[in-house]
PDB file of C-alpha atoms in Angstrom:
ATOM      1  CA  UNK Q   1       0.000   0.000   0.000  1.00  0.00           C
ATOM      2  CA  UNK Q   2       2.833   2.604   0.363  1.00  0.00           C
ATOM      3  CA  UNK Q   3       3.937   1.796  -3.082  1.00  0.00           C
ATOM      4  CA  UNK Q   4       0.111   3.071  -4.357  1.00  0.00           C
ATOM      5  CA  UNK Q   5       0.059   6.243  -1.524  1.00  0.00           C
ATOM      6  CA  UNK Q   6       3.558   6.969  -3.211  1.00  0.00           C
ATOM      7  CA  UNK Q   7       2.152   6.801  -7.128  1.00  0.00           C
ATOM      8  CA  UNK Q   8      -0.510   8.716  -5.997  1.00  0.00           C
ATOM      9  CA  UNK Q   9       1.405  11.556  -4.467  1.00  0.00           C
ATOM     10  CA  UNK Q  10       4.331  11.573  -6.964  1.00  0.00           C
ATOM     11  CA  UNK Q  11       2.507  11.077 -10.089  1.00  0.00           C
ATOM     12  CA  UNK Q  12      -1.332  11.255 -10.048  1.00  0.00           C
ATOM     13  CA  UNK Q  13      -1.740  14.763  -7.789  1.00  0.00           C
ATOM     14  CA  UNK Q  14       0.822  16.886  -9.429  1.00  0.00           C
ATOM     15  CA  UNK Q  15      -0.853  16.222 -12.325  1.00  0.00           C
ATOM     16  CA  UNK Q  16      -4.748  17.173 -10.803  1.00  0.00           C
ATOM     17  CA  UNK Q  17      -2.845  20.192  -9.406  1.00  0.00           C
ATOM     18  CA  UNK Q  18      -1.169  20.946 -12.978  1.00  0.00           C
ATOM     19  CA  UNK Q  19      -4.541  20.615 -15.051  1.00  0.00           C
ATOM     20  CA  UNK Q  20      -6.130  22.811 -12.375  1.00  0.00           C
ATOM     21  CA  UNK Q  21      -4.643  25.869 -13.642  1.00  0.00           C
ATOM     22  CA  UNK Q  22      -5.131  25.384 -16.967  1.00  0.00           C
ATOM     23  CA  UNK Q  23      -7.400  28.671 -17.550  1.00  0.00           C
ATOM     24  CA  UNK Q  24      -6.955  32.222 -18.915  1.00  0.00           C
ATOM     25  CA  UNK Q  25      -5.506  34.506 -16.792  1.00  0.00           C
ATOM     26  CA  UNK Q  26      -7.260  37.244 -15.236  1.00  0.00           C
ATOM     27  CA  UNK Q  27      -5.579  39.723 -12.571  1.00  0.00           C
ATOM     28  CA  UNK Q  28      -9.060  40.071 -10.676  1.00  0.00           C
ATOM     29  CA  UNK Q  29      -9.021  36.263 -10.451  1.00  0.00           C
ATOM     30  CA  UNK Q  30      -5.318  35.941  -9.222  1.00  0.00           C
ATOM     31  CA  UNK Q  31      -6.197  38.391  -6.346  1.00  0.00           C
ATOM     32  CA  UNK Q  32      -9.304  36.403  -5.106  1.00  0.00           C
ATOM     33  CA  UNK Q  33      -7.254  33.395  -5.926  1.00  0.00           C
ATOM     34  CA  UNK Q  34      -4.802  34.774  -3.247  1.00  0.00           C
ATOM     35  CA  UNK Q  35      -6.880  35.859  -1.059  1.00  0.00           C
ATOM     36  CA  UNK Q  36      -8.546  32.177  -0.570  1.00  0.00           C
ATOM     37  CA  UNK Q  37      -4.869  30.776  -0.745  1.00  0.00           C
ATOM     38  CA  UNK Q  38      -3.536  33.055   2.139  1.00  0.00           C
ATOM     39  CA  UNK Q  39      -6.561  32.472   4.254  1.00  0.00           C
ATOM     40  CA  UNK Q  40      -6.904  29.015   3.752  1.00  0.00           C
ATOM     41  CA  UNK Q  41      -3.312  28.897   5.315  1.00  0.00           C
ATOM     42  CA  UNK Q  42      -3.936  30.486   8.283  1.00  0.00           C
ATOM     43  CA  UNK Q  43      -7.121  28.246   9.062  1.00  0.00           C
ATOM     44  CA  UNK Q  44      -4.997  25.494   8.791  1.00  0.00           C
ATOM     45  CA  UNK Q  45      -2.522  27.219  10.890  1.00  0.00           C
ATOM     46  CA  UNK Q  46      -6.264  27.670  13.225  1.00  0.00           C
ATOM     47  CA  UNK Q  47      -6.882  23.724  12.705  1.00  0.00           C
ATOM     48  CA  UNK Q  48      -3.369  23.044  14.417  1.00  0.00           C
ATOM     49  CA  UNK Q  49      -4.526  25.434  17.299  1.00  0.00           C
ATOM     50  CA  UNK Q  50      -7.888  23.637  17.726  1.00  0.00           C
ATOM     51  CA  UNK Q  51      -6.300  20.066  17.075  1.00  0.00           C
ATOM     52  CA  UNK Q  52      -3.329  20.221  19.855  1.00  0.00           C
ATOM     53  CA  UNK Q  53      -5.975  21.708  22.189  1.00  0.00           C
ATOM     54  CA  UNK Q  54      -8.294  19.479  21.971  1.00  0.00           C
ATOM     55  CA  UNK Q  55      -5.978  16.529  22.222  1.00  0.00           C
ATOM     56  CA  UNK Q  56      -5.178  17.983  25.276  1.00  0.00           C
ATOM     57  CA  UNK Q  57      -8.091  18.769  26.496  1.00  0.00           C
ATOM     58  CA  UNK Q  58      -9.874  15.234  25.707  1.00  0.00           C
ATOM     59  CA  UNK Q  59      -6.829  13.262  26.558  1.00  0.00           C
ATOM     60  CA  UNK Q  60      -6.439  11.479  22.775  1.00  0.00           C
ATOM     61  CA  UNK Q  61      -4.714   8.744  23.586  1.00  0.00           C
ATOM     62  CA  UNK Q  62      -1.189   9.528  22.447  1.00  0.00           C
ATOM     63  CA  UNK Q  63      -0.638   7.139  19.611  1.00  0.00           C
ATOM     64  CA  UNK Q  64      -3.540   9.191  17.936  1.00  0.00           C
ATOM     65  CA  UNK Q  65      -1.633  12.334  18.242  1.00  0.00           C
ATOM     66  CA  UNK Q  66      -0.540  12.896  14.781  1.00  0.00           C
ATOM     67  CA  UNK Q  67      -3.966  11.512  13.113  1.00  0.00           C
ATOM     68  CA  UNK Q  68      -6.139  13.659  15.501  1.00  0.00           C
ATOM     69  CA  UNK Q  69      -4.169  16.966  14.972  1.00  0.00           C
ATOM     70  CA  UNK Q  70      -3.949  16.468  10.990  1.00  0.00           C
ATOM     71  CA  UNK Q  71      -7.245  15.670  10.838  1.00  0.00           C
ATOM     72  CA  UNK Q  72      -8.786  18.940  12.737  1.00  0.00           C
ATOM     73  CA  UNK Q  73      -6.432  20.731  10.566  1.00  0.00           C
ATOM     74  CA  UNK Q  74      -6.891  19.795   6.565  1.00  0.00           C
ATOM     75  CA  UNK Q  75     -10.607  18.973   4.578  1.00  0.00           C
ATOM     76  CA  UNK Q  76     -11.343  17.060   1.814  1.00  0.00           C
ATOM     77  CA  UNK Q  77     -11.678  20.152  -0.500  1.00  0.00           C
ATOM     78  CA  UNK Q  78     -10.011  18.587  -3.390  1.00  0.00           C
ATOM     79  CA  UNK Q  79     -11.941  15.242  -2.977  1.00  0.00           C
ATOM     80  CA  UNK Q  80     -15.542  16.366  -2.354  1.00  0.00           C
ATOM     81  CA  UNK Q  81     -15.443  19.584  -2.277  1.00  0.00           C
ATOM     82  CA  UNK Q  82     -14.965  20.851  -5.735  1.00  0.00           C
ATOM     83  CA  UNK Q  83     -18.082  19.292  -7.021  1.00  0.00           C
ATOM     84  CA  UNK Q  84     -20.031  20.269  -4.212  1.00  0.00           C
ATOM     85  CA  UNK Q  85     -18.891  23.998  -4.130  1.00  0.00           C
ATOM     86  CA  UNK Q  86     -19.315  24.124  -8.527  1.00  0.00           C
ATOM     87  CA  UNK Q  87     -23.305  22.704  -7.821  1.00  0.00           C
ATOM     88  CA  UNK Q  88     -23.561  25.636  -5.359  1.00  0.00           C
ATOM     89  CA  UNK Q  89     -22.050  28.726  -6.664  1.00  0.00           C
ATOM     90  CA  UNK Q  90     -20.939  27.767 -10.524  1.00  0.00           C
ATOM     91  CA  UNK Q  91     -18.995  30.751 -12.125  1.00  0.00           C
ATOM     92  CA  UNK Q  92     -15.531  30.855 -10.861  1.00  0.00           C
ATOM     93  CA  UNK Q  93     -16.030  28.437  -7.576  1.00  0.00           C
ATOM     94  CA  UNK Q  94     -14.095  26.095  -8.978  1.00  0.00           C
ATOM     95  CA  UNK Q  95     -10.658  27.906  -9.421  1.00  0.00           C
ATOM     96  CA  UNK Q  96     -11.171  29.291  -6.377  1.00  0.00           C
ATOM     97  CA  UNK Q  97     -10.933  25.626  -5.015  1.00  0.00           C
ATOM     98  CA  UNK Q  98      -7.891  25.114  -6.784  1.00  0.00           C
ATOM     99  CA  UNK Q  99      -6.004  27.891  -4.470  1.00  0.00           C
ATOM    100  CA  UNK Q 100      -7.735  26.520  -1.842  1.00  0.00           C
ATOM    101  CA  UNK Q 101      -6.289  23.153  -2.445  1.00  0.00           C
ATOM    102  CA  UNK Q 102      -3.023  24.364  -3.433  1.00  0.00           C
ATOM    103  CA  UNK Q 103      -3.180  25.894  -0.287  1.00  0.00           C
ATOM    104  CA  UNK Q 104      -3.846  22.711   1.493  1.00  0.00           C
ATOM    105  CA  UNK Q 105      -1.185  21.036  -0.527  1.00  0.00           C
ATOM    106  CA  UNK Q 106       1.642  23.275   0.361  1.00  0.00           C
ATOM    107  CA  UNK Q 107       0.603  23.177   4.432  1.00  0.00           C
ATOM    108  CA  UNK Q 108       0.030  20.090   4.440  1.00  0.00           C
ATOM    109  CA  UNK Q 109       3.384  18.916   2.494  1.00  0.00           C
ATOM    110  CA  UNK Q 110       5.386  20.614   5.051  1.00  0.00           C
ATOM    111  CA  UNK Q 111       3.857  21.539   8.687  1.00  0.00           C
ATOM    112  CA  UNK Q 112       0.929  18.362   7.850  1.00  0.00           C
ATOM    113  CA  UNK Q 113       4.232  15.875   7.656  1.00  0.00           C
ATOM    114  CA  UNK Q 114       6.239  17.097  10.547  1.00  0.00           C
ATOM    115  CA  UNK Q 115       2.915  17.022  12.389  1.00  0.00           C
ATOM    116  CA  UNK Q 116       2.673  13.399  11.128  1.00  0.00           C
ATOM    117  CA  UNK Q 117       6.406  12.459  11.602  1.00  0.00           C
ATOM    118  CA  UNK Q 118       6.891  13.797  15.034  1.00  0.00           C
ATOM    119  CA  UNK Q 119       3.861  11.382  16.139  1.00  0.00           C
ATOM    120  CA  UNK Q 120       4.143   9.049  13.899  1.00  0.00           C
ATOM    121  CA  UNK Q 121       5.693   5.604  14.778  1.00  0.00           C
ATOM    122  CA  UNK Q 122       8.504   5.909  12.186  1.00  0.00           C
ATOM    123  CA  UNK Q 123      11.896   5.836  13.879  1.00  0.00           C
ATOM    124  CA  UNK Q 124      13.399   8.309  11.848  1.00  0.00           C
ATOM    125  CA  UNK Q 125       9.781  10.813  12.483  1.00  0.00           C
ATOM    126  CA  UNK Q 126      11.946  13.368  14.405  1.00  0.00           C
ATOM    127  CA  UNK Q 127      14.041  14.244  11.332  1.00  0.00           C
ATOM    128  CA  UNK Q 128      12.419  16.240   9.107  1.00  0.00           C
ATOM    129  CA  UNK Q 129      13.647  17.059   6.102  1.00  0.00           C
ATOM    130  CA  UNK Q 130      12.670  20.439   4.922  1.00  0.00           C
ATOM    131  CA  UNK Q 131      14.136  20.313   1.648  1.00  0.00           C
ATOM    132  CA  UNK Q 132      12.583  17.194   0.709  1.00  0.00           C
ATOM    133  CA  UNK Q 133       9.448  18.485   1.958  1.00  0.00           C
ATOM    134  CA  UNK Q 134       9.086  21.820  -0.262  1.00  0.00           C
ATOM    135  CA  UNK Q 135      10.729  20.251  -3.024  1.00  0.00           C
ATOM    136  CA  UNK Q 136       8.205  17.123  -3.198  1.00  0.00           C
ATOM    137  CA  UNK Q 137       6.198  16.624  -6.396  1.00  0.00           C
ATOM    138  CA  UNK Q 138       3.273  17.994  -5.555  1.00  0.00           C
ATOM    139  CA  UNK Q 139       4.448  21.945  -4.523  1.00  0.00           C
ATOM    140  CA  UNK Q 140       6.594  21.346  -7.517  1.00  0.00           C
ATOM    141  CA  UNK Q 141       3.962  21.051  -9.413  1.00  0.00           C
ATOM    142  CA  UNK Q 142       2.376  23.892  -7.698  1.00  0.00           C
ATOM    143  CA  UNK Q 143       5.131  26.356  -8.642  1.00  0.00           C
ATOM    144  CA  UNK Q 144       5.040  24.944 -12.408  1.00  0.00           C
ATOM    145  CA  UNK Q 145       0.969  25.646 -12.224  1.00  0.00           C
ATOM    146  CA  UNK Q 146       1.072  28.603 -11.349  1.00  0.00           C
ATOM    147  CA  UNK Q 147       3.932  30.039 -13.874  1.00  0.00           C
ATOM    148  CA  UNK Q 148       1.882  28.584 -16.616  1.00  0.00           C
ATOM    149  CA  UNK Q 149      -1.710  30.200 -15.009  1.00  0.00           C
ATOM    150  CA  UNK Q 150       0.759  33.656 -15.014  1.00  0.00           C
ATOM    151  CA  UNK Q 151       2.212  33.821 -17.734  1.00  0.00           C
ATOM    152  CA  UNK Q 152      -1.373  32.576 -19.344  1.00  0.00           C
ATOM    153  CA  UNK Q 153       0.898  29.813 -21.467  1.00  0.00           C
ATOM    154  CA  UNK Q 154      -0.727  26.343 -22.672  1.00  0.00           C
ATOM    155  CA  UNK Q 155       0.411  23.148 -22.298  1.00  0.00           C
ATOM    156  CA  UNK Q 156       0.719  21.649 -26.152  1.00  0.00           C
ATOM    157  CA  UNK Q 157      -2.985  19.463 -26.555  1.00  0.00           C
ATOM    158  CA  UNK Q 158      -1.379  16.150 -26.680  1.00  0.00           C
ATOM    159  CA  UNK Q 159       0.469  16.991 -23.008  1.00  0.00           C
ATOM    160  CA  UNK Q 160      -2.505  18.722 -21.914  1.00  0.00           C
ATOM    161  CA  UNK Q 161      -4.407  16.102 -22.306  1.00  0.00           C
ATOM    162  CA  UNK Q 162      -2.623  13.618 -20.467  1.00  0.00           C
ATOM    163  CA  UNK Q 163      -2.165  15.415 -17.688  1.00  0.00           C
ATOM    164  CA  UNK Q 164      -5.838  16.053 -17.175  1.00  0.00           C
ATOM    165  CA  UNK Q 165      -6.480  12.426 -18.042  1.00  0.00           C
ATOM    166  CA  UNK Q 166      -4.385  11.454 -15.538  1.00  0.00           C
ATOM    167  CA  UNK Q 167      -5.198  13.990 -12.551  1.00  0.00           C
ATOM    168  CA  UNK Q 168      -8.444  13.067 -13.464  1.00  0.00           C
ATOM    169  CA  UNK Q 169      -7.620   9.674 -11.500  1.00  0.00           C
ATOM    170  CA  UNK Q 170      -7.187  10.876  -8.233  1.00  0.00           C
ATOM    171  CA  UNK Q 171     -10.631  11.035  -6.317  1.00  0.00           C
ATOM    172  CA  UNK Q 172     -10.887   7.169  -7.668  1.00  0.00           C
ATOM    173  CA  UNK Q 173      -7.815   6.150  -7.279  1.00  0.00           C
ATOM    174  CA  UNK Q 174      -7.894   7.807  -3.592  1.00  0.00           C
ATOM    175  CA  UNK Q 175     -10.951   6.550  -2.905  1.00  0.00           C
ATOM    176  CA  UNK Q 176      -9.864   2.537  -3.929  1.00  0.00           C
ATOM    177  CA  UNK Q 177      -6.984   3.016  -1.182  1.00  0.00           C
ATOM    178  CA  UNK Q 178      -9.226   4.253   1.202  1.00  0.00           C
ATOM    179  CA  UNK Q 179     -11.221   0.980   0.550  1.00  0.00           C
ATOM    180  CA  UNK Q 180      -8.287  -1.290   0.088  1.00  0.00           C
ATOM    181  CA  UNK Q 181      -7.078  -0.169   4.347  1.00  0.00           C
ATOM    182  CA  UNK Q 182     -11.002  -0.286   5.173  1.00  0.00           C
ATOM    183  CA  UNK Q 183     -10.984  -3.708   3.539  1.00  0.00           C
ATOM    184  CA  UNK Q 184      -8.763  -5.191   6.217  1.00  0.00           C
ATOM    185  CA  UNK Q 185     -10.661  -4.123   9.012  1.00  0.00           C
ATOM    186  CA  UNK Q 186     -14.631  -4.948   9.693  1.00  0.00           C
ATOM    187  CA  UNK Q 187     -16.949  -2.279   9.724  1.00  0.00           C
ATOM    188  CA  UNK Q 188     -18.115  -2.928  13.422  1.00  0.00           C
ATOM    189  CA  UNK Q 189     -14.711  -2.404  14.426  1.00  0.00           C
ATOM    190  CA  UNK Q 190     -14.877   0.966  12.084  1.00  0.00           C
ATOM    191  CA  UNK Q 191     -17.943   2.498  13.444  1.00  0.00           C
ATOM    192  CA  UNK Q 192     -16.766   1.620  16.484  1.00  0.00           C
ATOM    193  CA  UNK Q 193     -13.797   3.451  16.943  1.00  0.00           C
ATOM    194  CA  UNK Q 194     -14.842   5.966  19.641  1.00  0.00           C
ATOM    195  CA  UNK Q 195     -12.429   8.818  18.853  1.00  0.00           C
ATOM    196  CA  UNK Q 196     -13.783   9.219  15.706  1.00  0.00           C
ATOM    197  CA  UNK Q 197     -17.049  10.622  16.771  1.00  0.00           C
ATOM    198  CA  UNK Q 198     -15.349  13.620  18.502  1.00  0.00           C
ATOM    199  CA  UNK Q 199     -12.829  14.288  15.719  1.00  0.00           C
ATOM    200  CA  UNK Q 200     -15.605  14.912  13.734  1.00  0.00           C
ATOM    201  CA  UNK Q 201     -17.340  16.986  15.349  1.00  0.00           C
ATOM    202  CA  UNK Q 202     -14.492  19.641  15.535  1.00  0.00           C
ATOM    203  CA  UNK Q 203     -13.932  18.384  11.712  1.00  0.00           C
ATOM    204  CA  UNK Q 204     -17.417  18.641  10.563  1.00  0.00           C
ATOM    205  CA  UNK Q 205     -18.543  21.494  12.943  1.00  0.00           C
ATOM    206  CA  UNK Q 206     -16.125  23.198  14.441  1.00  0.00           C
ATOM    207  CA  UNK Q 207     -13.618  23.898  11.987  1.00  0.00           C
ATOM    208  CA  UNK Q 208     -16.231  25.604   9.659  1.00  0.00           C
ATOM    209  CA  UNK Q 209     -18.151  27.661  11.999  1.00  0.00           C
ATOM    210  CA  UNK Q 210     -15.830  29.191  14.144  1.00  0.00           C
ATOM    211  CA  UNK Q 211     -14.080  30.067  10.430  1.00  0.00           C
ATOM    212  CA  UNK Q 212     -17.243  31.523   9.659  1.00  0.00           C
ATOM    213  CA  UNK Q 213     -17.676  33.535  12.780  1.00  0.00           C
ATOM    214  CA  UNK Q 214     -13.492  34.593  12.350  1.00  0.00           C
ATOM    215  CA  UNK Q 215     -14.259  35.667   8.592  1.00  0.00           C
ATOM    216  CA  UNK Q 216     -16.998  36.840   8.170  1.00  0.00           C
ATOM    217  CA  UNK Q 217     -16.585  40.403   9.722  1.00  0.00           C
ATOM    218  CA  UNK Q 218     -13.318  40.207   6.964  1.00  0.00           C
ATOM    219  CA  UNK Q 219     -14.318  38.738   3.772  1.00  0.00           C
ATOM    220  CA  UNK Q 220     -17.257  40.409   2.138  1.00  0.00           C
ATOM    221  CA  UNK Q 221     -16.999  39.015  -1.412  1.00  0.00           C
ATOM    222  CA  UNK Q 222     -19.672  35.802  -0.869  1.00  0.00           C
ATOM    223  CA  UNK Q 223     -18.135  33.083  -2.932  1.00  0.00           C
ATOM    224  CA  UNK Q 224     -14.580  33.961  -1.628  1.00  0.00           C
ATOM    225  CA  UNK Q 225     -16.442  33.261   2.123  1.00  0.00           C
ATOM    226  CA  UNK Q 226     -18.297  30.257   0.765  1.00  0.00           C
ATOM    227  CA  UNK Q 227     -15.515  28.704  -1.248  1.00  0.00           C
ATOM    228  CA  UNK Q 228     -13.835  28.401   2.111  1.00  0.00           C
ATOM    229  CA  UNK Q 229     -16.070  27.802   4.570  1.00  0.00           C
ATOM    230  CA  UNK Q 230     -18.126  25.013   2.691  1.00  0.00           C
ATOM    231  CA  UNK Q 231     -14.779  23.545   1.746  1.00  0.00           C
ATOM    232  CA  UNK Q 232     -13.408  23.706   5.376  1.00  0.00           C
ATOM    233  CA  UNK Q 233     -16.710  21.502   5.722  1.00  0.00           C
ATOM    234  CA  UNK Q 234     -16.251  18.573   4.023  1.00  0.00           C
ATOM    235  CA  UNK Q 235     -14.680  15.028   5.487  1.00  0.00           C
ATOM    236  CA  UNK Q 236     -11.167  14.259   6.471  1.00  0.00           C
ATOM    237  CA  UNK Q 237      -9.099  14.328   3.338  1.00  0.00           C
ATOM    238  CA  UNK Q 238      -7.804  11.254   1.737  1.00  0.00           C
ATOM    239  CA  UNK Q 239      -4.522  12.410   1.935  1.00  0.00           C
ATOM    240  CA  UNK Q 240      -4.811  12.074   5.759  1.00  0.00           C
ATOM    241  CA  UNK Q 241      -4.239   8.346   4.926  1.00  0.00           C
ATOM    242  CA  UNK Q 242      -2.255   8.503   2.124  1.00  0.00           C
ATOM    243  CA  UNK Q 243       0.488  11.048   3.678  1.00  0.00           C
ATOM    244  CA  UNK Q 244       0.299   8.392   6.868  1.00  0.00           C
ATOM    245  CA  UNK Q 245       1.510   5.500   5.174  1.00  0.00           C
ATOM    246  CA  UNK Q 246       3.910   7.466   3.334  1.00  0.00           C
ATOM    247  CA  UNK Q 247       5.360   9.296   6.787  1.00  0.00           C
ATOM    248  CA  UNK Q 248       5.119   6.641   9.346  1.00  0.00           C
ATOM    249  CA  UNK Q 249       1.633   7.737  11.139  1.00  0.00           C
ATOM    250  CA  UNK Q 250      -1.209   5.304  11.718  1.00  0.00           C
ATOM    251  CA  UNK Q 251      -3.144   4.346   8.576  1.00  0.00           C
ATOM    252  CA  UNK Q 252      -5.662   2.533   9.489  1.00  0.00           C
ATOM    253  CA  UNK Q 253      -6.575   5.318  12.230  1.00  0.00           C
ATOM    254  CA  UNK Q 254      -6.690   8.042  10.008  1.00  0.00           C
ATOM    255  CA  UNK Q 255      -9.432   5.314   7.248  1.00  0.00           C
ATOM    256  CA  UNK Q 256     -11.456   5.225  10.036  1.00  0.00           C
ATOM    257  CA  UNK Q 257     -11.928   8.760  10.924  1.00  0.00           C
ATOM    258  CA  UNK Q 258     -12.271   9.538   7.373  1.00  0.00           C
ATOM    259  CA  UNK Q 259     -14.886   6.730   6.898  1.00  0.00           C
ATOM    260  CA  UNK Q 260     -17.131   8.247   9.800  1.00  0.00           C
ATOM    261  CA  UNK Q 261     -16.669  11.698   8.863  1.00  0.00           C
ATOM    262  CA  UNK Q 262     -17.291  10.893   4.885  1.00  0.00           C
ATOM    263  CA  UNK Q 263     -20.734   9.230   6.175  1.00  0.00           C
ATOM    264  CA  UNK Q 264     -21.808  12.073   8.552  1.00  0.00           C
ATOM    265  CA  UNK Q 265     -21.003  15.114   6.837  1.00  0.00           C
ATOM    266  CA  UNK Q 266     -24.285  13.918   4.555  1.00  0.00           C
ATOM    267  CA  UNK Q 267     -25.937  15.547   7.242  1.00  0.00           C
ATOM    268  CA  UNK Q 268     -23.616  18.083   8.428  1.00  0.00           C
ATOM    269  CA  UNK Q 269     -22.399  19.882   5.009  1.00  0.00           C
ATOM    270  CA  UNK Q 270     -26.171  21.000   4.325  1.00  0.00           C
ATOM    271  CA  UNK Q 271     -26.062  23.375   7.324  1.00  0.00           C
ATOM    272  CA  UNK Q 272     -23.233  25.157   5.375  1.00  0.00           C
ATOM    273  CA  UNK Q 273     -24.420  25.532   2.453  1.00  0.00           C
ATOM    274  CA  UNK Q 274     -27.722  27.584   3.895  1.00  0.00           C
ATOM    275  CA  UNK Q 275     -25.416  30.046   5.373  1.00  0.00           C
ATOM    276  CA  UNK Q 276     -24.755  30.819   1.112  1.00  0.00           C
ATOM    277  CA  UNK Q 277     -28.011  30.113  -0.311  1.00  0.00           C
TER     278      UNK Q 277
END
């Protein structure tokens, strides 16, 4: 299974991230663009805050330490919510959701693997290579993205095409190795797991409202406010999981807090999305 987390990482998401920014440029676009990317930062920055203190507070046990505090920090934006936030607000939603998961990507590449490392049970957690961490595929890719998006230059159709083909493959693909760790486990056992029911409530509620309450006084262009907050409501990303088998952290910990948070957020999300309707 690390083999696929590592194809997925190295390959299949620089490529989603590539094809993202694809588009024409437009200044007044960059500068919303940048406005979700910088704030998206700093509630992840938020989720670390709310994550450490409430491991604290709830006494996690500590081999959940890394899981627990990655998962209050980063959303499935890229997973579920690009289609969600494009049925709600069309338009220009969804390249706002690219800087938002660009955003997640770069945090979550760097402070999201030390977080992971340092509590992970790989012996060699404590040594964190920043280097390696900026310089991995997928901020590469970033970087690349956005020089293309800036200096509004297309990839030729035959590489274009490939490269969405194959970022095209990652909610699948991410999805199959979420079901391949789930596989090994049964789904009493799953449901069961009593630390995910608190995780996702400061996942699921939380996170969004109190970044609701925070912004709102700040951000008074709608779909800038909704891009984020509805994003910051979706599930436990995949990459929880994936980045955890890749950095040492518990795997099959962070499957089942993304299962139970993937199956209540059906009836959590919707309370979101009234705040923009």
């Amino acid at each position: 299974m690390e083999d696929f987390a590592g194809f997925l990482t190295r390959i299949i998401i620089p490529c989603f991230v590539i094809s993202s920014l694809q588009i024409d440029y437009s200044s007044e676009l960059f500068r919303g663009g940048a406005t979700v990317f910088l704030v998206c930062v700093i509630m992840h920055f938020w989720g670390l805050i709310v994550g450490w203190i409430s491991f604290r507070v709830l006494k996690v046990p500590e081999k959940a330490k890394g899981i627990w505090i990655f998962s209050c920090m980063f959303a499935n934006i890229g997973f579920m919510g690009v289609p969600v936030i494009a049925m709600i607000f069309g338009g220009n939603s969804v390249f706002y959701c690219a800087f938002a998961s660009f955003a997640f990507n770069t945090t979550a590449y760097t402070l999201g693997v030390i977080v992971l490392q340092r509590c992970g049970d790989n012996p060699e957690g404590s040594k964190v290579d920043m280097k390696k961490l900026l310089l991995a595929p997928v901020n590469v890719a970033t970087l690349v993205g956005l020089l293309l998006f800036l200096g509004n230059i297309r990839l030729p159709a035959p590489i274009k095409d490939t490269v969405s083909m194959v970022g095209g493959m990652l909610s699948p693909l991410a999805m199959i190795y979420i079901g391949a760790i789930l596989g090994k486990f049964d789904f009493k056992e799953t449901i069961m797991e009593k630390w995910a029911y608190p995780v996702s409530f400061f996942r699921l509620i939380f996170m969004p409202l109190s970044s609701y309450i925070i912004l709102k006084p700040f951000i008074h262009d709608q779909l800038i406010l909704g891009v984020i907050v509805v994003g910051l409501s979706t599930p436990i990303g995949a990459f929880c999981a994936i980045l955890a088998a890749e950095f040492g952290a518990d795997e099959a910990l962070a499957s089942k807090y993304i299962f139970v948070t993937t199956v209540l957020c059906i009836f959590t999300m919707p309370i979101f999305f009234m705040l923009f309707l």
